[in-house]
PDB file of C-alpha atoms and ligand atoms in Angstrom:
ATOM      1  CA  MET A  65     -38.842 -10.986 151.932  1.00 95.00           C
ATOM      2  CA  ASN A  66     -39.844 -11.194 155.578  1.00 98.00           C
ATOM      3  CA  ILE A  67     -42.048  -8.516 157.083  1.00 98.00           C
ATOM      4  CA  ILE A  68     -44.011  -7.765 160.222  1.00 98.00           C
ATOM      5  CA  LEU A  69     -47.490  -6.245 160.050  1.00 98.00           C
ATOM      6  CA  PHE A  70     -47.959  -4.366 163.282  1.00 98.00           C
ATOM      7  CA  GLY A  71     -50.952  -2.613 164.804  1.00 98.00           C
ATOM      8  CA  PRO A  72     -53.675  -2.693 167.433  1.00 98.00           C
ATOM      9  CA  PRO A  73     -56.589  -5.162 167.318  1.00 98.00           C
ATOM     10  CA  GLY A  74     -58.756  -4.416 164.297  1.00 98.00           C
ATOM     11  CA  ALA A  75     -56.121  -2.330 162.510  1.00 98.00           C
ATOM     12  CA  GLY A  76     -56.283  -4.528 159.415  1.00 98.00           C
ATOM     13  CA  LYS A  77     -53.238  -6.804 159.848  1.00 98.00           C
ATOM     14  CA  GLY A  78     -55.110  -9.942 158.783  1.00 98.00           C
ATOM     15  CA  THR A  79     -56.864  -8.162 155.916  1.00 98.00           C
ATOM     16  CA  GLN A  80     -53.613  -6.836 154.476  1.00 98.00           C
ATOM     17  CA  ALA A  81     -51.750 -10.111 155.068  1.00 98.00           C
ATOM     18  CA  ALA A  82     -54.402 -11.994 153.087  1.00 98.00           C
ATOM     19  CA  LYS A  83     -53.921  -9.616 150.154  1.00 98.00           C
ATOM     20  CA  LEU A  84     -50.141 -10.103 150.237  1.00 97.00           C
ATOM     21  CA  VAL A  85     -50.599 -13.881 150.259  1.00 96.00           C
ATOM     22  CA  GLU A  86     -52.877 -13.643 147.242  1.00 96.00           C
ATOM     23  CA  GLU A  87     -50.797 -11.127 145.294  1.00 94.00           C
ATOM     24  CA  ARG A  88     -47.239 -12.115 146.196  1.00 94.00           C
ATOM     25  CA  GLY A  89     -47.407 -15.715 147.351  1.00 92.00           C
ATOM     26  CA  MET A  90     -45.960 -14.829 150.727  1.00 95.00           C
ATOM     27  CA  VAL A  91     -46.823 -16.995 153.731  1.00 97.00           C
ATOM     28  CA  GLN A  92     -48.973 -15.489 156.498  1.00 98.00           C
ATOM     29  CA  LEU A  93     -48.054 -16.453 160.046  1.00 98.00           C
ATOM     30  CA  SER A  94     -50.876 -15.217 162.263  1.00 98.00           C
ATOM     31  CA  THR A  95     -50.336 -16.218 165.872  1.00 98.00           C
ATOM     32  CA  GLY A  96     -53.995 -15.404 166.594  1.00 98.00           C
ATOM     33  CA  ASP A  97     -55.112 -17.829 163.839  1.00 98.00           C
ATOM     34  CA  MET A  98     -52.708 -20.485 165.151  1.00 98.00           C
ATOM     35  CA  LEU A  99     -54.144 -20.164 168.646  1.00 98.00           C
ATOM     36  CA  ARG A 100     -57.722 -20.289 167.333  1.00 98.00           C
ATOM     37  CA  ALA A 101     -56.799 -23.469 165.389  1.00 98.00           C
ATOM     38  CA  ALA A 102     -55.509 -24.991 168.644  1.00 98.00           C
ATOM     39  CA  ILE A 103     -58.776 -24.025 170.348  1.00 97.00           C
ATOM     40  CA  SER A 104     -60.827 -25.657 167.561  1.00 97.00           C
ATOM     41  CA  ALA A 105     -58.682 -28.779 167.749  1.00 98.00           C
ATOM     42  CA  GLY A 106     -59.289 -28.928 171.507  1.00 97.00           C
ATOM     43  CA  THR A 107     -55.599 -29.345 172.352  1.00 97.00           C
ATOM     44  CA  GLU A 108     -54.241 -28.675 175.828  1.00 96.00           C
ATOM     45  CA  LEU A 109     -52.708 -25.436 174.555  1.00 96.00           C
ATOM     46  CA  GLY A 110     -56.040 -24.514 172.986  1.00 97.00           C
ATOM     47  CA  LEU A 111     -57.870 -24.951 176.279  1.00 96.00           C
ATOM     48  CA  LYS A 112     -55.353 -22.746 178.045  1.00 96.00           C
ATOM     49  CA  ALA A 113     -55.318 -20.148 175.249  1.00 98.00           C
ATOM     50  CA  LYS A 114     -59.107 -19.833 175.090  1.00 98.00           C
ATOM     51  CA  GLU A 115     -59.322 -18.503 178.624  1.00 97.00           C
ATOM     52  CA  ILE A 116     -56.566 -15.971 177.966  1.00 98.00           C
ATOM     53  CA  ILE A 117     -57.934 -14.785 174.606  1.00 98.00           C
ATOM     54  CA  ASP A 118     -61.449 -14.458 176.030  1.00 98.00           C
ATOM     55  CA  ARG A 119     -60.237 -12.019 178.643  1.00 97.00           C
ATOM     56  CA  GLY A 120     -58.047 -10.096 176.174  1.00 98.00           C
ATOM     57  CA  ASP A 121     -54.718 -10.949 177.778  1.00 98.00           C
ATOM     58  CA  LEU A 122     -51.557 -12.203 176.095  1.00 98.00           C
ATOM     59  CA  VAL A 123     -50.483 -15.827 175.900  1.00 98.00           C
ATOM     60  CA  SER A 124     -47.003 -16.302 177.412  1.00 98.00           C
ATOM     61  CA  ASP A 125     -43.920 -15.301 175.455  1.00 98.00           C
ATOM     62  CA  ASP A 126     -42.442 -18.820 175.732  1.00 98.00           C
ATOM     63  CA  ILE A 127     -45.437 -20.427 174.071  1.00 98.00           C
ATOM     64  CA  MET A 128     -45.650 -17.840 171.316  1.00 98.00           C
ATOM     65  CA  VAL A 129     -41.932 -17.851 170.520  1.00 98.00           C
ATOM     66  CA  GLY A 130     -41.952 -21.658 170.407  1.00 97.00           C
ATOM     67  CA  MET A 131     -44.935 -21.606 168.052  1.00 98.00           C
ATOM     68  CA  ILE A 132     -43.272 -19.177 165.626  1.00 98.00           C
ATOM     69  CA  ASN A 133     -39.941 -20.998 165.833  1.00 97.00           C
ATOM     70  CA  ASP A 134     -41.596 -24.306 164.878  1.00 97.00           C
ATOM     71  CA  ARG A 135     -43.530 -22.725 162.036  1.00 97.00           C
ATOM     72  CA  MET A 136     -40.531 -20.793 160.692  1.00 96.00           C
ATOM     73  CA  SER A 137     -38.604 -24.078 160.433  1.00 94.00           C
ATOM     74  CA  GLN A 138     -40.998 -25.370 157.776  1.00 96.00           C
ATOM     75  CA  ASP A 139     -39.933 -25.201 154.150  1.00 95.00           C
ATOM     76  CA  ASP A 140     -42.708 -22.963 152.810  1.00 95.00           C
ATOM     77  CA  CYS A 141     -41.473 -20.106 155.002  1.00 95.00           C
ATOM     78  CA  LYS A 142     -38.326 -19.829 152.934  1.00 91.00           C
ATOM     79  CA  ALA A 143     -40.347 -17.910 150.315  1.00 85.00           C
ATOM     80  CA  GLY A 144     -40.850 -15.086 152.823  1.00 93.00           C
ATOM     81  CA  VAL A 145     -43.257 -14.600 155.678  1.00 97.00           C
ATOM     82  CA  ILE A 146     -45.689 -12.001 156.904  1.00 98.00           C
ATOM     83  CA  LEU A 147     -45.765 -12.012 160.674  1.00 98.00           C
ATOM     84  CA  ASP A 148     -49.271 -10.948 161.732  1.00 98.00           C
ATOM     85  CA  GLY A 149     -49.740 -10.436 165.471  1.00 98.00           C
ATOM     86  CA  PHE A 150     -46.176 -11.358 166.406  1.00 98.00           C
ATOM     87  CA  PRO A 151     -44.076 -10.006 168.080  1.00 98.00           C
ATOM     88  CA  ARG A 152     -46.395  -8.465 170.662  1.00 98.00           C
ATOM     89  CA  THR A 153     -43.899  -7.811 173.448  1.00 98.00           C
ATOM     90  CA  VAL A 154     -40.308  -6.568 173.486  1.00 98.00           C
ATOM     91  CA  ALA A 155     -39.260 -10.023 174.740  1.00 98.00           C
ATOM     92  CA  GLN A 156     -40.894 -11.616 171.665  1.00 98.00           C
ATOM     93  CA  ALA A 157     -39.114  -9.097 169.410  1.00 98.00           C
ATOM     94  CA  GLU A 158     -35.766  -9.952 170.987  1.00 98.00           C
ATOM     95  CA  ALA A 159     -36.446 -13.673 170.625  1.00 98.00           C
ATOM     96  CA  LEU A 160     -37.400 -13.137 166.972  1.00 98.00           C
ATOM     97  CA  ASP A 161     -34.118 -11.321 166.345  1.00 98.00           C
ATOM     98  CA  ALA A 162     -32.200 -14.245 167.809  1.00 98.00           C
ATOM     99  CA  MET A 163     -34.278 -16.730 165.790  1.00 97.00           C
ATOM    100  CA  PHE A 164     -33.702 -14.855 162.512  1.00 96.00           C
ATOM    101  CA  ALA A 165     -29.976 -14.570 163.222  1.00 96.00           C
ATOM    102  CA  GLU A 166     -29.775 -18.302 163.901  1.00 95.00           C
ATOM    103  CA  LYS A 167     -31.715 -19.174 160.734  1.00 93.00           C
ATOM    104  CA  ASN A 168     -29.786 -16.600 158.700  1.00 94.00           C
ATOM    105  CA  ILE A 169     -32.965 -14.700 157.821  1.00 94.00           C
ATOM    106  CA  THR A 170     -33.270 -10.939 157.509  1.00 96.00           C
ATOM    107  CA  LEU A 171     -36.186  -8.756 158.456  1.00 97.00           C
ATOM    108  CA  ALA A 172     -37.051  -6.305 155.675  1.00 97.00           C
ATOM    109  CA  HIS A 173     -39.730  -4.082 157.205  1.00 98.00           C
ATOM    110  CA  VAL A 174     -41.945  -3.602 160.213  1.00 98.00           C
ATOM    111  CA  ILE A 175     -45.093  -1.947 158.898  1.00 98.00           C
ATOM    112  CA  GLU A 176     -47.255  -0.230 161.473  1.00 98.00           C
ATOM    113  CA  ILE A 177     -50.905   0.181 160.464  1.00 98.00           C
ATOM    114  CA  LYS A 178     -52.116   3.234 162.344  1.00 98.00           C
ATOM    115  CA  VAL A 179     -55.840   3.547 163.108  1.00 98.00           C
ATOM    116  CA  ASP A 180     -57.855   5.829 165.436  1.00 97.00           C
ATOM    117  CA  GLU A 181     -59.167   4.011 168.462  1.00 96.00           C
ATOM    118  CA  ASN A 182     -62.832   4.855 167.783  1.00 96.00           C
ATOM    119  CA  ALA A 183     -62.565   3.264 164.360  1.00 98.00           C
ATOM    120  CA  LEU A 184     -61.252   0.054 165.937  1.00 98.00           C
ATOM    121  CA  PHE A 185     -64.425  -0.350 168.000  1.00 98.00           C
ATOM    122  CA  ALA A 186     -66.543   0.164 164.871  1.00 97.00           C
ATOM    123  CA  ARG A 187     -64.484  -2.371 162.899  1.00 97.00           C
ATOM    124  CA  ILE A 188     -64.647  -5.050 165.561  1.00 97.00           C
ATOM    125  CA  GLU A 189     -68.398  -4.548 165.989  1.00 96.00           C
ATOM    126  CA  ASN A 190     -68.737  -4.810 162.235  1.00 96.00           C
ATOM    127  CA  ARG A 191     -66.729  -8.000 162.071  1.00 96.00           C
ATOM    128  CA  ALA A 192     -68.738  -9.485 164.930  1.00 97.00           C
ATOM    129  CA  SER A 193     -71.999  -8.871 163.092  1.00 96.00           C
ATOM    130  CA  GLU A 194     -70.634 -10.012 159.725  1.00 96.00           C
ATOM    131  CA  THR A 195     -69.287 -13.286 161.097  1.00 95.00           C
ATOM    132  CA  GLY A 196     -72.135 -13.942 163.516  1.00 96.00           C
ATOM    133  CA  GLY A 197     -69.824 -13.497 166.498  1.00 94.00           C
ATOM    134  CA  GLU A 198     -67.366 -16.152 165.344  1.00 95.00           C
ATOM    135  CA  ARG A 199     -64.561 -14.697 167.483  1.00 96.00           C
ATOM    136  CA  SER A 200     -65.352 -14.771 171.176  1.00 95.00           C
ATOM    137  CA  ASP A 201     -63.107 -11.718 171.737  1.00 97.00           C
ATOM    138  CA  ASP A 202     -65.018  -9.555 169.226  1.00 97.00           C
ATOM    139  CA  ASN A 203     -66.942  -7.355 171.631  1.00 96.00           C
ATOM    140  CA  ALA A 204     -66.422  -3.875 173.079  1.00 97.00           C
ATOM    141  CA  ASP A 205     -65.464  -5.072 176.583  1.00 97.00           C
ATOM    142  CA  VAL A 206     -62.752  -7.479 175.488  1.00 98.00           C
ATOM    143  CA  LEU A 207     -61.549  -5.008 172.841  1.00 98.00           C
ATOM    144  CA  ALA A 208     -61.071  -2.357 175.537  1.00 98.00           C
ATOM    145  CA  LYS A 209     -58.910  -4.849 177.441  1.00 98.00           C
ATOM    146  CA  ARG A 210     -56.970  -5.830 174.276  1.00 98.00           C
ATOM    147  CA  LEU A 211     -56.284  -2.141 173.639  1.00 98.00           C
ATOM    148  CA  LYS A 212     -55.035  -1.609 177.188  1.00 98.00           C
ATOM    149  CA  VAL A 213     -52.720  -4.587 176.759  1.00 98.00           C
ATOM    150  CA  TYR A 214     -51.655  -3.213 173.364  1.00 98.00           C
ATOM    151  CA  HIS A 215     -50.627   0.130 174.892  1.00 98.00           C
ATOM    152  CA  GLU A 216     -48.854  -1.438 177.858  1.00 98.00           C
ATOM    153  CA  ASN A 217     -47.087  -4.406 176.276  1.00 98.00           C
ATOM    154  CA  THR A 218     -47.149  -4.161 172.495  1.00 98.00           C
ATOM    155  CA  ALA A 219     -46.668  -0.480 171.631  1.00 98.00           C
ATOM    156  CA  PRO A 220     -43.180  -0.542 173.280  1.00 98.00           C
ATOM    157  CA  VAL A 221     -42.106  -2.818 170.418  1.00 98.00           C
ATOM    158  CA  LEU A 222     -42.382   0.185 168.036  1.00 98.00           C
ATOM    159  CA  PRO A 223     -39.407   2.163 169.419  1.00 98.00           C
ATOM    160  CA  TYR A 224     -37.470  -1.117 169.500  1.00 98.00           C
ATOM    161  CA  TYR A 225     -37.770  -1.424 165.715  1.00 98.00           C
ATOM    162  CA  GLU A 226     -37.520   2.310 165.098  1.00 98.00           C
ATOM    163  CA  ALA A 227     -34.091   2.267 166.707  1.00 98.00           C
ATOM    164  CA  LYS A 228     -33.077  -0.480 164.273  1.00 96.00           C
ATOM    165  CA  GLY A 229     -34.335   1.519 161.285  1.00 96.00           C
ATOM    166  CA  HIS A 230     -36.994  -1.089 160.373  1.00 97.00           C
ATOM    167  CA  LEU A 231     -40.152   0.853 161.151  1.00 98.00           C
ATOM    168  CA  LYS A 232     -42.506   2.187 158.450  1.00 98.00           C
ATOM    169  CA  THR A 233     -45.988   3.535 159.100  1.00 98.00           C
ATOM    170  CA  VAL A 234     -49.081   3.444 156.888  1.00 98.00           C
ATOM    171  CA  ASP A 235     -52.368   5.293 157.355  1.00 98.00           C
ATOM    172  CA  GLY A 236     -54.810   2.548 158.305  1.00 98.00           C
ATOM    173  CA  MET A 237     -57.733   4.982 158.244  1.00 98.00           C
ATOM    174  CA  LYS A 238     -57.672   4.852 154.457  1.00 98.00           C
ATOM    175  CA  SER A 239     -59.649   2.299 152.446  1.00 98.00           C
ATOM    176  CA  ILE A 240     -58.401  -1.306 152.353  1.00 98.00           C
ATOM    177  CA  ASP A 241     -57.116  -0.816 148.790  1.00 98.00           C
ATOM    178  CA  ASP A 242     -55.345   2.438 149.625  1.00 98.00           C
ATOM    179  CA  VAL A 243     -53.631   0.816 152.603  1.00 98.00           C
ATOM    180  CA  SER A 244     -52.529  -2.055 150.332  1.00 98.00           C
ATOM    181  CA  HIS A 245     -51.130   0.477 147.916  1.00 98.00           C
ATOM    182  CA  GLU A 246     -49.098   2.160 150.666  1.00 98.00           C
ATOM    183  CA  ILE A 247     -47.765  -1.222 151.768  1.00 98.00           C
ATOM    184  CA  ALA A 248     -46.879  -2.146 148.172  1.00 98.00           C
ATOM    185  CA  GLN A 249     -44.864   1.071 147.886  1.00 98.00           C
ATOM    186  CA  ILE A 250     -42.879   0.159 150.985  1.00 98.00           C
ATOM    187  CA  LEU A 251     -42.225  -3.363 149.703  1.00 97.00           C
ATOM    188  CA  THR A 252     -40.890  -2.117 146.372  1.00 95.00           C
ATOM    189  CA  SER A 253     -38.842   0.694 147.920  1.00 88.00           C
TER     190      SER A 253
HETATM  191  P1  LIG B1233     -55.120 -11.708 166.983  1.00 77.21           P
HETATM  192  O1  LIG B1233     -55.920 -12.713 166.299  1.00 77.21           O
HETATM  193  O2  LIG B1233     -53.787 -11.349 166.479  1.00 77.21           O
HETATM  194  O3  LIG B1233     -56.014 -10.415 167.135  1.00 77.21           O
HETATM  195  P2  LIG B1233     -55.702  -8.857 167.199  1.00 77.21           P
HETATM  196  O4  LIG B1233     -54.294  -8.421 167.179  1.00 77.21           O
HETATM  197  O5  LIG B1233     -56.483  -8.410 168.370  1.00 77.21           O
HETATM  198  O6  LIG B1233     -56.198  -8.310 165.863  1.00 77.21           O
HETATM  199  P3  LIG B1233     -57.430  -8.675 164.976  1.00 77.21           P
HETATM  200  O7  LIG B1233     -57.217  -9.995 164.328  1.00 77.21           O
HETATM  201  O8  LIG B1233     -58.694  -8.489 165.768  1.00 77.21           O
HETATM  202  O9  LIG B1233     -57.371  -7.482 163.933  1.00 77.21           O
HETATM  203  P4  LIG B1233     -56.535  -7.287 162.594  1.00 77.21           P
HETATM  204  O10 LIG B1233     -55.533  -6.218 162.782  1.00 77.21           O
HETATM  205  O11 LIG B1233     -56.076  -8.598 162.045  1.00 77.21           O
HETATM  206  O12 LIG B1233     -57.683  -6.675 161.704  1.00 77.21           O
HETATM  207  P5  LIG B1233     -58.556  -7.331 160.536  1.00 77.21           P
HETATM  208  O13 LIG B1233     -57.774  -7.373 159.274  1.00 77.21           O
HETATM  209  O14 LIG B1233     -59.185  -8.579 161.001  1.00 77.21           O
HETATM  210  O15 LIG B1233     -54.925 -12.139 168.510  1.00 77.21           O
HETATM  211  C1  LIG B1233     -56.012 -12.606 169.291  1.00 77.21           C
HETATM  212  C2  LIG B1233     -55.537 -12.977 170.675  1.00 77.21           C
HETATM  213  O16 LIG B1233     -54.591 -14.052 170.586  1.00 77.21           O
HETATM  214  C3  LIG B1233     -54.785 -11.879 171.444  1.00 77.21           C
HETATM  215  O17 LIG B1233     -55.680 -11.015 172.122  1.00 77.21           O
HETATM  216  C4  LIG B1233     -53.931 -12.710 172.400  1.00 77.21           C
HETATM  217  O18 LIG B1233     -54.689 -13.185 173.486  1.00 77.21           O
HETATM  218  C5  LIG B1233     -53.541 -13.903 171.548  1.00 77.21           C
HETATM  219  N1  LIG B1233     -52.264 -13.699 170.822  1.00 77.21           N
HETATM  220  C6  LIG B1233     -52.090 -13.637 169.473  1.00 77.21           C
HETATM  221  N2  LIG B1233     -50.807 -13.436 169.148  1.00 77.21           N
HETATM  222  C7  LIG B1233     -50.139 -13.361 170.330  1.00 77.21           C
HETATM  223  C8  LIG B1233     -48.772 -13.132 170.660  1.00 77.21           C
HETATM  224  N3  LIG B1233     -47.834 -12.928 169.701  1.00 77.21           N
HETATM  225  N4  LIG B1233     -48.438 -13.094 171.968  1.00 77.21           N
HETATM  226  C9  LIG B1233     -49.358 -13.296 172.938  1.00 77.21           C
HETATM  227  N5  LIG B1233     -50.659 -13.513 172.691  1.00 77.21           N
HETATM  228  C10 LIG B1233     -51.058 -13.540 171.399  1.00 77.21           C
HETATM  229  O19 LIG B1233     -59.669  -6.190 160.366  1.00 77.21           O
HETATM  230  C11 LIG B1233     -60.665  -5.979 161.343  1.00 77.21           C
HETATM  231  C12 LIG B1233     -61.986  -5.576 160.664  1.00 77.21           C
HETATM  232  O20 LIG B1233     -61.827  -4.317 160.033  1.00 77.21           O
HETATM  233  C13 LIG B1233     -62.419  -6.547 159.554  1.00 77.21           C
HETATM  234  O21 LIG B1233     -63.808  -6.658 159.576  1.00 77.21           O
HETATM  235  C14 LIG B1233     -61.937  -5.863 158.259  1.00 77.21           C
HETATM  236  O22 LIG B1233     -62.735  -6.192 157.164  1.00 77.21           O
HETATM  237  C15 LIG B1233     -62.044  -4.391 158.624  1.00 77.21           C
HETATM  238  N6  LIG B1233     -61.016  -3.566 157.965  1.00 77.21           N
HETATM  239  C16 LIG B1233     -59.699  -3.888 157.755  1.00 77.21           C
HETATM  240  N7  LIG B1233     -59.052  -2.870 157.155  1.00 77.21           N
HETATM  241  C17 LIG B1233     -59.969  -1.875 156.986  1.00 77.21           C
HETATM  242  C18 LIG B1233     -59.902  -0.556 156.406  1.00 77.21           C
HETATM  243  N8  LIG B1233     -58.761  -0.072 155.888  1.00 77.21           N
HETATM  244  N9  LIG B1233     -61.020   0.188 156.402  1.00 77.21           N
HETATM  245  C19 LIG B1233     -62.186  -0.306 156.932  1.00 77.21           C
HETATM  246  N10 LIG B1233     -62.325  -1.538 157.484  1.00 77.21           N
HETATM  247  C20 LIG B1233     -61.222  -2.307 157.512  1.00 77.21           C
HETATM  248 MG1  LIG B1234     -56.094 -10.583 162.761  1.00 77.21          MG
END
């Protein structure tokens, strides 16, 4: 089964994806993690991405679509993937549709994790203190920019999937376990 976990920064996409990997053996494809790996490896892409991530902007659609296309071609993805942080623009969603059609893959669900904006600031601050500021974009200023970008570029992906009948919404204000439970219900429906 192939699903998309959708939501603003700090909504809990990565947290829920990790649980699905553990419980169902699905493969998590986090474009944010892939970019951070490129930054750590010091590749040319990593150098370019670091600047963009640090100001809270989006990396170009071409780069992101290419990254997902390469990853989706690997054998382990046949077991089913959780897309975490992709697609983030309508152009990425359209490219994903074309990619799935070409690979003969179907998309089961797009699960939106809905969280109040105030809670997102608290969660990101929390993560920053828990990880000792591991992520350079985990601060209130960059989060405000990421949220602006989310509203302008990413939220328009929701009606795109709603029109296709793929969209489901879970209450991300609940506890991590309760959110997992809601997601599990969607996956078994
Ligand atoms: P990315 O890494 O995807 O970051 P993001 O979307 O901003 O989201 P986060 O990873 O911050 O949050 P999350 O939803 O995963 O929440 P988490 O589970 O960690 O992207 C980073 C950057 O890369 C982008 O800004 C962009 O520049 C670039 N990029 C990535 N993909 C791209 C693309 N497709 N196109 C273009 N550019 C792209 O949870 C957050 C915290 O809250 C944790 O501490 C967690 O423990 C806690 N928490 C989780 N759930 C709950 C709960 N239910 N209750 C209480 N606390 C909770
Ligand atoms: Mg994440």
